Coordinates of C-alpha atoms and ligand atoms in Angstrom, one line a residue:
M1 CA 1.6 -13.5 8.7
C2 CA 2.4 -16.0 5.9
G3 CA 2.8 -14.8 2.4
I4 CA 1.2 -15.7 -0.9
I5 CA 2.4 -15.2 -4.4
G6 CA 1.1 -16.6 -7.7
Y7 CA 2.4 -16.0 -11.2
I8 CA 1.1 -16.9 -14.7
G9 CA 2.7 -15.7 -17.9
K10 CA 5.4 -16.0 -20.5
D11 CA 8.3 -16.3 -18.0
N12 CA 9.4 -19.1 -15.8
S13 CA 6.9 -19.1 -13.0
V14 CA 9.1 -20.7 -10.4
K15 CA 11.6 -17.9 -10.8
H16 CA 8.9 -15.3 -10.1
L17 CA 7.5 -17.4 -7.2
I18 CA 10.9 -17.6 -5.5
E19 CA 11.5 -13.9 -6.1
G20 CA 8.1 -13.1 -4.6
L21 CA 8.6 -15.4 -1.7
R22 CA 12.0 -13.8 -1.0
A23 CA 10.3 -10.4 -0.7
L24 CA 7.6 -11.9 1.4
E25 CA 9.7 -14.0 3.7
Y26 CA 9.6 -11.3 6.4
R27 CA 5.9 -12.1 6.8
G28 CA 6.6 -15.7 8.0
Y29 CA 9.6 -17.8 7.5
D30 CA 9.4 -21.2 9.2
S31 CA 8.6 -23.1 6.0
A32 CA 7.8 -22.5 2.3
G33 CA 6.6 -24.2 -0.8
V34 CA 5.5 -23.8 -4.4
A35 CA 3.1 -25.7 -6.8
F36 CA 3.4 -25.2 -10.5
F37 CA 2.5 -26.7 -13.9
D38 CA 5.5 -28.0 -15.8
K39 CA 5.7 -27.7 -19.6
E40 CA 3.6 -30.8 -20.1
N41 CA 1.0 -29.2 -17.8
A42 CA 1.5 -31.7 -15.0
L43 CA 0.8 -30.1 -11.5
M44 CA 3.9 -30.4 -9.3
R45 CA 4.7 -29.4 -5.7
V46 CA 7.9 -28.7 -3.8
K47 CA 8.0 -27.6 -0.2
A48 CA 10.3 -27.6 2.8
E49 CA 10.6 -26.7 6.4
G50 CA 12.8 -23.8 7.3
R51 CA 13.9 -20.9 5.2
L52 CA 13.2 -20.4 1.5
A53 CA 16.7 -21.6 0.6
N54 CA 15.6 -25.1 1.5
V55 CA 12.9 -25.0 -1.1
E56 CA 15.4 -23.6 -3.6
A57 CA 17.8 -26.4 -2.8
K58 CA 15.0 -29.0 -3.5
L59 CA 14.0 -27.2 -6.7
A60 CA 17.6 -27.5 -8.0
N61 CA 16.8 -31.2 -8.4
V62 CA 13.5 -30.7 -10.1
P63 CA 14.3 -30.0 -13.8
E64 CA 10.5 -29.6 -14.6
A65 CA 10.6 -26.3 -12.7
A66 CA 12.5 -24.8 -15.6
G67 CA 9.5 -25.1 -18.0
S68 CA 6.8 -23.8 -15.6
H69 CA 4.5 -21.0 -16.7
C70 CA 2.0 -20.9 -13.9
G71 CA 2.3 -21.5 -10.2
I72 CA 1.5 -20.4 -6.6
G73 CA 3.9 -20.1 -3.6
H74 CA 3.7 -19.7 0.1
T75 CA 5.9 -18.7 3.0
R76 CA 4.5 -19.9 6.4
W77 CA 4.3 -18.7 10.0
A78 CA 3.0 -21.8 11.7
T79 CA -0.5 -21.7 13.4
H80 CA -1.9 -25.2 13.0
G81 CA 0.9 -27.7 13.3
A82 CA 4.6 -27.3 13.8
P83 CA 6.9 -26.1 11.0
S84 CA 7.6 -29.2 8.9
D85 CA 7.8 -30.3 5.3
T86 CA 4.3 -31.9 5.6
N87 CA 2.7 -28.9 7.2
S88 CA 4.1 -26.5 4.6
H89 CA 1.9 -25.1 1.9
P90 CA 0.7 -25.8 -0.8
H91 CA -1.8 -28.5 0.3
G92 CA -4.1 -30.4 -2.0
T93 CA -5.2 -33.5 -3.9
A94 CA -4.6 -34.9 -7.3
A95 CA -7.2 -32.4 -8.6
L96 CA -6.0 -29.1 -7.0
Q97 CA -3.4 -27.3 -4.9
I98 CA -4.0 -24.3 -2.6
V99 CA -2.0 -21.8 -0.6
H100 CA -3.7 -20.1 2.4
N101 CA -3.1 -17.2 4.7
G102 CA -5.3 -16.9 7.8
I103 CA -7.1 -19.4 10.1
I104 CA -10.0 -21.6 9.5
E105 CA -11.9 -21.5 12.8
N106 CA -14.3 -24.4 12.2
H107 CA -11.6 -26.8 11.0
V108 CA -12.5 -29.5 13.6
E109 CA -16.0 -29.7 12.4
L110 CA -15.1 -29.7 8.7
K111 CA -12.4 -32.3 9.2
A112 CA -14.9 -34.7 10.9
E113 CA -17.2 -34.3 8.0
L114 CA -14.4 -35.1 5.5
V115 CA -13.2 -38.1 7.5
A116 CA -16.7 -39.5 7.4
L117 CA -16.6 -39.0 3.6
G118 CA -13.4 -41.1 3.5
Y119 CA -10.8 -38.3 3.2
T120 CA -7.5 -38.9 5.0
F121 CA -5.0 -36.2 6.2
E122 CA -1.3 -36.1 6.2
S123 CA -0.7 -32.7 7.9
D124 CA -1.9 -31.0 11.1
T125 CA -3.1 -27.9 9.2
D126 CA -6.4 -26.2 8.7
T127 CA -5.3 -25.5 5.2
E128 CA -5.3 -29.2 4.2
I129 CA -8.9 -29.4 5.4
A130 CA -9.9 -26.5 3.2
A131 CA -8.1 -28.1 0.3
K132 CA -9.9 -31.4 0.7
L133 CA -13.3 -29.8 1.2
L134 CA -12.7 -27.9 -2.1
D135 CA -11.8 -31.2 -3.7
Y136 CA -15.1 -32.7 -2.4
Y137 CA -17.1 -29.8 -3.8
Y138 CA -15.2 -29.8 -7.1
K139 CA -16.0 -33.5 -7.6
Q140 CA -19.7 -32.6 -7.2
E141 CA -19.8 -29.3 -9.2
S142 CA -17.2 -30.1 -11.9
N143 CA -16.4 -26.4 -12.2
A144 CA -14.0 -24.3 -10.2
P145 CA -16.1 -21.2 -9.5
D146 CA -19.0 -23.1 -8.0
A147 CA -16.7 -25.4 -6.0
I148 CA -14.9 -22.4 -4.6
S149 CA -18.1 -20.6 -3.8
R150 CA -19.4 -23.7 -1.9
L151 CA -16.1 -23.9 0.0
T152 CA -16.1 -20.2 1.0
G153 CA -19.7 -20.6 2.1
R154 CA -18.5 -23.2 4.6
L155 CA -15.3 -21.6 6.0
R156 CA -15.4 -19.6 9.2
G157 CA -12.4 -17.5 10.1
S158 CA -10.0 -15.6 7.8
Y159 CA -8.5 -16.7 4.5
A160 CA -6.7 -15.6 1.4
L161 CA -6.5 -18.5 -1.0
G162 CA -4.6 -19.0 -4.2
I163 CA -5.8 -22.1 -6.1
L164 CA -4.6 -24.2 -9.0
F165 CA -6.8 -26.9 -10.6
E166 CA -5.0 -29.7 -12.3
V167 CA -7.4 -29.5 -15.4
E168 CA -6.9 -25.7 -15.8
P169 CA -3.2 -25.2 -16.3
N170 CA -3.7 -21.7 -17.5
K171 CA -5.6 -20.2 -14.6
I172 CA -5.1 -19.2 -11.0
Y173 CA -8.1 -18.6 -8.8
A174 CA -8.1 -16.3 -5.8
V175 CA -10.5 -15.4 -3.0
R176 CA -10.2 -13.8 0.4
K177 CA -11.9 -12.9 3.7
D178 CA -10.2 -10.8 6.4
S179 CA -6.7 -11.5 5.0
P180 CA -5.3 -9.3 2.2
L181 CA -4.9 -10.4 -1.4
I182 CA -4.2 -8.3 -4.5
I183 CA -4.1 -9.2 -8.2
G184 CA -1.0 -7.8 -9.9
I185 CA -1.4 -6.5 -13.4
G186 CA 1.5 -7.2 -15.8
K187 CA 2.0 -7.3 -19.6
G188 CA 1.4 -10.9 -20.8
E189 CA 1.7 -11.9 -17.2
N190 CA -0.3 -11.5 -14.1
F191 CA 0.1 -12.2 -10.4
I192 CA -1.7 -12.8 -7.1
A193 CA 0.0 -11.6 -3.9
S194 CA -0.7 -11.1 -0.3
D195 CA 1.5 -8.0 -0.3
I196 CA 2.5 -5.5 -3.0
T197 CA 6.2 -6.0 -2.1
A198 CA 6.1 -9.5 -3.6
I199 CA 5.4 -8.2 -7.1
L200 CA 7.1 -4.8 -7.2
R201 CA 10.0 -6.1 -9.4
S202 CA 7.4 -6.7 -12.1
T203 CA 4.6 -4.3 -11.7
R204 CA 3.2 -1.6 -9.4
D205 CA -0.4 -1.9 -10.8
Y206 CA -2.9 -4.0 -9.1
Y207 CA -6.5 -4.7 -8.1
Q208 CA -7.5 -5.0 -4.5
L209 CA -9.6 -8.2 -4.1
E210 CA -12.5 -7.7 -1.7
E211 CA -14.4 -10.1 0.4
G212 CA -16.9 -12.1 -1.7
E213 CA -15.0 -11.6 -4.9
L214 CA -13.5 -14.3 -7.0
A215 CA -10.5 -13.6 -9.2
T216 CA -9.8 -15.8 -12.3
V217 CA -6.3 -14.9 -13.5
T218 CA -4.7 -16.0 -16.8
A219 CA -1.6 -14.6 -18.5
D220 CA -3.7 -12.1 -20.5
S221 CA -6.8 -11.5 -18.4
I222 CA -8.0 -10.8 -15.0
E223 CA -11.7 -11.4 -14.3
I224 CA -13.2 -10.5 -11.0
S225 CA -16.7 -11.6 -10.2
C226 CA -19.0 -11.3 -7.2
N227 CA -21.9 -13.7 -6.9
G228 CA -21.3 -15.0 -10.4
K229 CA -21.4 -11.5 -12.0
Q230 CA -18.3 -9.9 -13.5
I231 CA -17.4 -6.6 -11.9
V232 CA -15.2 -3.7 -13.0
K233 CA -12.5 -2.9 -10.4
E234 CA -10.6 0.3 -9.9
R235 CA -7.0 -0.2 -11.0
K236 CA -4.5 1.0 -8.4
T237 CA -0.9 1.9 -8.5
A238 CA 1.5 1.3 -5.6
L239 CA 3.3 4.4 -4.2
W240 CA 6.3 2.3 -3.4
D241 CA 8.9 1.3 -5.9
V242 CA 11.2 -1.7 -5.9
E243 CA 14.2 0.2 -4.5
A244 CA 12.2 1.1 -1.4
A245 CA 11.5 -2.5 -0.7
E246 CA 15.2 -3.7 -1.1
R247 CA 18.1 -3.5 1.2
G248 CA 20.1 -1.0 -0.9
G249 CA 23.6 -1.9 0.5
Y250 CA 22.7 -2.0 4.2
A251 CA 23.6 -5.1 6.1
H252 CA 20.0 -5.5 7.3
F253 CA 16.6 -4.0 6.5
M254 CA 16.4 -2.8 10.2
L255 CA 19.5 -0.7 9.8
K256 CA 18.3 0.7 6.5
E257 CA 15.0 1.5 8.0
I258 CA 16.5 3.3 11.0
H259 CA 18.6 5.4 8.5
E260 CA 15.4 6.3 6.7
E261 CA 13.8 7.8 9.8
P262 CA 14.6 11.5 9.3
E263 CA 13.3 11.5 5.7
A264 CA 10.3 9.5 6.6
M265 CA 9.4 12.0 9.4
I266 CA 9.7 14.9 7.0
K267 CA 7.7 13.1 4.3
T268 CA 4.9 12.3 6.8
L269 CA 4.7 15.7 8.3
R270 CA 5.3 18.0 5.3
P271 CA 1.8 17.6 3.7
R272 CA 0.2 18.3 7.0
I273 CA 2.0 21.5 7.9
K274 CA 1.3 25.0 6.6
D275 CA 2.9 28.1 7.9
M276 CA 4.4 25.9 10.6
L277 CA 1.0 25.0 12.0
P278 CA -0.8 21.7 11.7
D279 CA -3.1 21.6 8.6
F280 CA -5.1 18.5 8.0
S281 CA -7.5 20.2 5.5
D282 CA -6.4 17.9 2.6
E283 CA -7.1 14.8 4.6
K284 CA -10.9 14.4 4.8
L285 CA -10.3 14.3 8.5
D286 CA -13.3 15.3 10.5
T287 CA -11.6 17.9 12.7
S288 CA -14.9 18.6 14.4
A289 CA -14.6 15.1 16.0
L290 CA -11.2 16.2 17.4
A291 CA -12.7 19.5 18.7
K292 CA -15.7 17.9 20.4
V293 CA -14.4 14.5 21.5
E294 CA -14.8 13.7 25.2
R295 CA -12.4 10.8 25.4
L296 CA -9.8 9.3 23.2
H297 CA -9.0 5.6 22.9
I298 CA -5.8 4.6 21.2
V299 CA -5.8 0.9 20.4
A300 CA -2.9 -1.0 18.8
C301 CA -0.4 -3.8 19.3
G302 CA 3.3 -4.0 20.1
T303 CA 5.3 -1.1 18.9
A304 CA 2.3 0.7 17.5
M305 CA 0.7 0.5 21.0
H306 CA 3.9 2.0 22.5
A307 CA 3.6 4.8 20.0
G308 CA 0.1 5.3 21.4
L309 CA 1.5 5.6 24.9
I310 CA 3.7 8.4 23.8
A311 CA 0.7 10.1 22.1
R312 CA -1.3 9.8 25.2
G313 CA 1.2 12.0 27.1
L314 CA 1.0 14.6 24.4
F315 CA -2.8 14.6 23.9
E316 CA -3.4 14.8 27.7
S317 CA -0.8 17.5 28.4
L318 CA -1.4 19.7 25.3
A319 CA -5.1 19.2 24.6
R320 CA -6.3 18.1 28.0
I321 CA -8.3 15.1 26.6
P322 CA -8.5 12.0 28.7
V323 CA -6.8 9.2 26.8
E324 CA -7.0 5.4 27.2
V325 CA -4.3 3.4 25.5
E326 CA -5.4 -0.2 25.0
I327 CA -3.8 -3.4 23.8
A328 CA -5.9 -4.4 20.8
S329 CA -6.0 -8.1 21.8
E330 CA -7.5 -7.2 25.2
F331 CA -9.8 -4.4 24.0
R332 CA -12.7 -6.4 22.9
Y333 CA -12.7 -8.7 25.9
N334 CA -12.7 -5.8 28.4
D335 CA -16.2 -4.7 27.3
P336 CA -14.9 -1.2 26.6
I337 CA -17.1 1.8 27.6
I338 CA -17.3 3.7 24.3
D339 CA -20.0 5.8 22.7
E340 CA -20.6 8.4 19.9
S341 CA -18.7 11.1 21.9
D342 CA -15.5 9.1 21.8
L343 CA -12.8 9.0 19.2
V344 CA -10.9 5.7 18.7
I345 CA -7.5 5.9 17.0
I346 CA -6.1 2.6 15.7
I347 CA -2.4 2.6 15.0
S348 CA -0.9 0.0 12.7
Q349 CA 2.0 -0.1 10.3
S350 CA 0.6 -3.0 8.3
G351 CA -3.0 -2.1 8.6
E352 CA -3.7 -5.8 8.7
T353 CA -3.1 -6.7 12.3
A354 CA -6.1 -9.0 13.2
D355 CA -6.6 -7.8 16.8
S356 CA -6.4 -4.1 15.7
L357 CA -8.9 -4.7 12.9
A358 CA -11.2 -6.4 15.3
A359 CA -10.9 -3.5 17.8
L360 CA -11.7 -1.1 15.0
R361 CA -14.8 -3.0 14.0
L362 CA -16.0 -3.1 17.6
A363 CA -15.4 0.7 18.0
K364 CA -17.5 1.3 14.9
E365 CA -20.3 -1.0 16.1
K366 CA -20.4 1.1 19.3
G367 CA -20.8 4.3 17.3
A368 CA -17.5 5.9 18.0
H369 CA -15.7 7.9 15.3
T370 CA -12.6 5.9 14.2
L371 CA -9.4 7.2 12.8
A372 CA -6.6 4.9 11.5
I373 CA -3.0 5.8 11.5
V374 CA -1.6 3.4 9.0
N375 CA 1.4 2.9 6.8
V376 CA 0.2 0.5 4.1
T377 CA -2.1 2.2 1.6
G378 CA -5.4 0.4 1.0
S379 CA -4.9 -2.0 3.9
S380 CA -8.0 -3.4 5.7
I381 CA -7.7 -1.0 8.7
A382 CA -7.2 2.0 6.4
R383 CA -10.3 1.0 4.3
E384 CA -12.6 0.3 7.2
A385 CA -11.9 3.3 9.5
D386 CA -14.0 6.5 9.2
S387 CA -10.9 8.5 8.6
V388 CA -7.3 7.6 7.8
L389 CA -4.0 9.4 8.1
Y390 CA -1.3 7.6 6.3
T391 CA 2.3 7.6 7.6
L392 CA 4.6 7.9 4.7
A393 CA 7.5 5.7 5.9
G394 CA 7.7 3.5 2.8
P395 CA 7.7 -0.3 3.2
E396 CA 9.0 -1.6 6.5
I397 CA 10.4 -5.0 5.9
A398 CA 12.4 -5.8 9.1
V399 CA 10.2 -7.6 11.6
A400 CA 11.3 -5.2 14.3
S401 CA 9.4 -2.0 13.7
T402 CA 11.5 1.2 13.8
K403 CA 10.7 3.9 11.3
A404 CA 7.0 3.1 11.7
Y405 CA 7.2 4.1 15.3
T406 CA 9.1 7.3 14.5
V407 CA 6.5 8.4 12.0
Q408 CA 3.5 7.3 14.0
T409 CA 4.7 9.3 17.0
S410 CA 5.6 12.3 14.8
L411 CA 2.2 12.3 13.2
L412 CA 0.4 11.9 16.5
S413 CA 2.4 14.7 18.0
L414 CA 1.2 17.0 15.2
L415 CA -2.3 15.8 15.6
A416 CA -2.1 16.5 19.4
V417 CA -1.1 20.1 18.6
E418 CA -4.0 20.4 16.1
C419 CA -6.4 19.0 18.7
A420 CA -5.0 21.4 21.4
M421 CA -5.5 24.4 19.0
L422 CA -9.1 23.3 18.1
R423 CA -9.9 23.1 21.8
G424 CA -8.3 26.5 22.5
R425 CA -5.7 24.9 24.8
I426 CA -2.6 26.3 23.0
N427 CA -2.1 29.6 21.2
E428 CA -0.8 29.9 17.7
S429 CA 2.7 31.0 18.7
A430 CA 3.2 28.1 21.1
A431 CA 1.8 25.7 18.5
R432 CA 4.2 27.1 15.9
E433 CA 7.2 26.7 18.1
L434 CA 6.4 23.1 18.9
V435 CA 5.6 22.3 15.2
T436 CA 8.9 23.9 14.2
E437 CA 10.8 21.7 16.7
L438 CA 8.9 18.6 15.3
Y439 CA 9.4 19.4 11.6
E440 CA 12.8 21.0 11.6
R441 CA 14.7 20.0 14.7
A442 CA 13.5 16.5 15.4
P443 CA 14.6 14.9 12.1
K444 CA 18.0 16.5 12.5
A445 CA 18.2 15.2 16.1
V446 CA 17.4 11.7 14.9
A447 CA 19.9 12.0 12.1
E448 CA 22.6 13.1 14.6
M449 CA 22.0 10.0 16.7
I450 CA 22.3 7.8 13.5
D451 CA 25.6 9.5 12.7
R452 CA 26.8 8.7 16.2
A453 CA 25.8 5.1 16.0
D454 CA 29.3 4.0 17.0
E455 CA 28.7 5.2 20.6
V456 CA 25.7 3.0 20.8
K457 CA 27.5 0.1 19.2
A458 CA 30.1 0.3 22.0
I459 CA 27.3 -0.1 24.6
A460 CA 26.0 -3.1 22.6
E461 CA 29.4 -4.7 23.0
E462 CA 29.2 -4.1 26.7
I463 CA 25.7 -5.7 27.1
K464 CA 25.9 -8.4 24.5
T465 CA 26.6 -11.2 27.0
C466 CA 24.1 -10.3 29.6
E467 CA 21.1 -12.5 30.3
D468 CA 18.8 -9.9 31.8
L469 CA 18.5 -6.2 31.6
F470 CA 16.2 -3.4 32.7
F471 CA 14.9 -0.3 31.0
I472 CA 13.7 2.3 33.5
G473 CA 12.1 5.7 33.1
R474 CA 9.4 8.0 34.5
G475 CA 6.5 9.6 32.6
A476 CA 7.2 9.6 28.8
D477 CA 10.5 7.9 29.5
Y478 CA 8.6 4.9 31.0
Y479 CA 6.7 4.5 27.8
L480 CA 9.9 4.8 25.8
S481 CA 11.4 2.1 28.1
S482 CA 8.6 -0.2 27.0
E483 CA 9.6 0.2 23.4
G484 CA 13.3 -0.1 24.1
S485 CA 12.7 -3.3 26.0
L486 CA 10.5 -4.8 23.3
K487 CA 13.0 -4.0 20.6
L488 CA 15.9 -5.5 22.5
K489 CA 14.2 -8.8 23.5
E490 CA 12.6 -9.2 20.1
I491 CA 15.8 -9.4 18.1
S492 CA 18.6 -10.1 20.6
Y493 CA 16.7 -12.7 22.8
I494 CA 18.1 -11.0 25.9
H495 CA 15.4 -11.0 28.6
S496 CA 14.6 -7.4 29.5
E497 CA 11.9 -5.6 31.4
A498 CA 10.7 -2.0 31.2
Y499 CA 9.9 -0.6 34.6
A500 CA 8.6 2.7 35.9
A501 CA 11.7 3.8 37.7
G502 CA 9.9 4.6 41.0
E503 CA 8.2 1.2 41.0
L504 CA 11.3 -0.9 40.9
K505 CA 11.9 -0.8 44.6
H506 CA 8.4 -2.2 45.3
G507 CA 9.6 -5.7 44.6
T508 CA 11.5 -6.2 41.3
I509 CA 14.7 -4.6 42.5
S510 CA 15.4 -8.0 44.1
L511 CA 16.4 -9.0 40.5
V512 CA 19.1 -6.3 40.3
V513 CA 22.4 -8.1 40.8
P514 CA 26.0 -6.8 40.3
G515 CA 26.8 -6.2 36.6
I516 CA 23.2 -6.1 35.4
P517 CA 22.7 -3.4 32.7
V518 CA 20.0 -0.8 33.5
I519 CA 19.2 1.6 30.7
A520 CA 17.8 4.7 32.4
L521 CA 15.9 7.1 30.2
C522 CA 16.2 10.6 31.6
T523 CA 14.7 13.0 29.0
V524 CA 11.9 14.6 31.1
P525 CA 13.6 17.6 32.8
S526 CA 11.2 17.8 35.7
L527 CA 11.9 14.2 36.6
I528 CA 15.7 14.0 36.1
E529 CA 16.4 14.5 39.8
K530 CA 14.0 11.7 40.8
M531 CA 15.6 9.5 38.1
G532 CA 19.0 10.3 39.7
S533 CA 17.8 8.8 42.9
N534 CA 16.4 5.7 41.1
I535 CA 19.7 5.2 39.3
R536 CA 21.5 5.4 42.6
E537 CA 19.3 2.7 44.0
V538 CA 20.4 0.3 41.3
T539 CA 24.1 1.3 41.1
A540 CA 24.2 0.8 44.9
R541 CA 23.4 -2.8 44.1
G542 CA 26.1 -3.1 41.5
A543 CA 24.1 -2.4 38.3
N544 CA 25.8 -0.9 35.3
A545 CA 23.5 2.1 34.7
I546 CA 23.6 3.6 31.3
A547 CA 21.6 6.9 31.0
V548 CA 20.1 8.5 27.9
S549 CA 19.7 12.2 28.5
F550 CA 20.4 15.7 27.3
K551 CA 23.3 16.1 29.6
D552 CA 25.6 13.9 31.6
V553 CA 23.8 12.1 34.4
P554 CA 26.4 11.8 37.1
E555 CA 24.6 9.0 39.0
A556 CA 24.9 6.7 36.0
N557 CA 28.1 4.8 34.9
K558 CA 27.7 6.4 31.5
T559 CA 25.4 8.7 29.5
V560 CA 24.4 8.7 25.9
I561 CA 23.8 12.4 25.3
I562 CA 21.0 13.2 22.9
P563 CA 20.7 16.5 21.0
T564 CA 18.9 19.4 22.6
I565 CA 15.3 19.5 21.5
D566 CA 12.0 20.5 23.1
P567 CA 11.8 17.8 25.9
R568 CA 8.3 16.9 24.8
L569 CA 9.8 15.5 21.6
A570 CA 12.9 14.0 23.2
F571 CA 11.5 10.5 22.6
L572 CA 12.4 10.9 18.9
P573 CA 16.2 10.9 19.1
A574 CA 16.0 8.8 22.3
V575 CA 14.1 6.0 20.5
T576 CA 16.7 6.0 17.8
V577 CA 19.3 5.2 20.4
L578 CA 17.2 2.3 21.7
Q579 CA 16.6 1.0 18.3
L580 CA 20.3 1.1 17.4
L581 CA 21.1 -0.5 20.7
A582 CA 18.8 -3.4 20.0
Y583 CA 20.2 -3.6 16.4
Y584 CA 23.9 -3.7 17.4
T585 CA 23.3 -6.1 20.3
S586 CA 21.5 -8.5 18.0
V587 CA 24.3 -8.3 15.4
A588 CA 26.9 -8.8 18.2
R589 CA 25.1 -11.9 19.4
G590 CA 24.9 -13.3 15.9
C591 CA 21.1 -13.3 15.7
D592 CA 19.0 -13.1 12.6
V593 CA 18.2 -9.4 12.9
D594 CA 15.5 -9.0 10.3
K595 CA 13.8 -12.3 10.9
P596 CA 13.9 -13.1 14.6
R597 CA 12.8 -16.5 15.7
N598 CA 9.1 -17.3 16.2
L599 CA 7.9 -14.0 14.7
A600 CA 6.4 -12.6 11.6
K601 CA 6.0 -9.1 10.4
S602 CA 2.3 -8.8 10.0
V603 CA 0.2 -10.6 12.6
T604 CA -3.0 -11.4 10.8
V605 CA -4.3 -14.0 13.3
E606 CA -5.8 -13.2 16.7
Ligands
M6R1 O1 1.5 -3.8 11.7 P1 1.2 -3.3 13.1 O2 1.8 -2.0 13.4 O3 -0.2 -3.4 13.5 O4 1.9 -4.4 14.0 C1 1.8 -4.3 15.4 C2 2.9 -5.2 16.1 O5 2.7 -6.5 15.7 C3 4.3 -4.7 15.7 O6 4.5 -3.4 16.1 C4 5.3 -5.6 16.5 O7 5.2 -5.4 17.9 C5 6.8 -5.3 16.0 N1 7.3 -6.5 15.5 C6 7.7 -4.8 17.1 O8 8.9 -4.5 16.6

């Protein structure tokens, strides 16, 4: 949520800031801005509501930008104050400018103090309050590190801050708490960034800034200190390269990422399979926790939570462990019953989702063993969990999560088999058969649906003008419906609901009117007959029922036939159909597929 970039070095800094912000725009995109030193070392600021292009247009009339060598930039997802030029970052005073990710929770109290001290405010943001408090401490301390330390001592909430001081045109300062920030290492140039994708064009090497650390960055040096003492940090290298984070000829990131699913599944599974059986021995995964665990909690948000629902079915049926799937933002407030005998799995693509991170911390506090299933290496959730299994999907840039779900569910399926074996619930040959389906058959089935995208595109044309729509299913298909529905509404703005097919007639069927599309997931063989009856209930009221199944569903108006696969893994090709449906419907409606309104990729506020 929101993106930060900073550049200092031999090149034009504004060029790097814009490049970085373009890569970060997926994190928040309702306004953007930059602050930079011109060649006379005057500190300047340009910001604008709306997309990055608006800032670029303004910069075209600022000749000083051409001579800049040091600057910071920000792309915003509004929390305090509507998207506007004034509320955009950077914020500051004559002495300094800052960019901020996160939320300052005690902003009301701090603002009152500052008003009493004579400060005035032009924006509605918590960031301007932090900037003015820093200004106040800077006037007292006359040196940046002490002023920053006094500021962070006062801030409650989460923050990643990039800071420029007017009197130090050759330095960028950076600090963070509960919001990620890295320091990119270049040659004769250095960076700060909230996300590695912002700097991949220039470098893959970085330091991870930790809470309580202050980074002082010049063109030739990076000093990181903690409580005034310089520390030596481990240099890290990103696994992703710049190609992975670019669109590579696809019309949208979302389409590219759907196409990457088969390969991402194989990459994620390969290192964890030996002799066609699960093998997590290279993972520092405490398998004894899996063998003994009495109850499993899966906690996540959005699509990651839907992946958890699919996993629940597999863990319960294969390993016979009771599983609770919980929405991370609710988890803490439900006073969850967890103890040392429980395993808590946190699923997150970004590894930075604030609610999921908070749930992880609570689970640890309660003594449960925690396991993170995360895509972004070194992210907060990955670092704080007792064990981590990385999904190897590569960067996911489109706001709508696609390949992340596919790899999360693939990895969790393998883990469910491992767990079932450890608990003696499945024999080796049955495990081997299922793993073979997962590793060899499922990626091919997903690839086949991608090749047949035109069939789905035709359905998107059929539904593109509807206002409301239902997804229905039973068992695993109900969980899949939830994901299909989320994806469609997120990027096409069509209102849709996912319903347990048998539950519809208990009230909601009153919304079924002639012509309404009903997407009926029918991939659970034992439930297909019952689904047939539920489909008849809606077609009798004029609905246009579109089934997704292994074979033609005669009760439906049409069926998208998915490839034959072990039905326990049918969600994999079926979800690709739903993702493609959302994608093509969004395109057909002229929506901004990769950056849907009001959203941001990584939700780092609660
Ligand atoms: O990064 P995370 O997996 O923790 O993100 C969780 C959700 O915010 C995310 O899956 C969201 O629901 C997607 N935009 C849905 O496509």
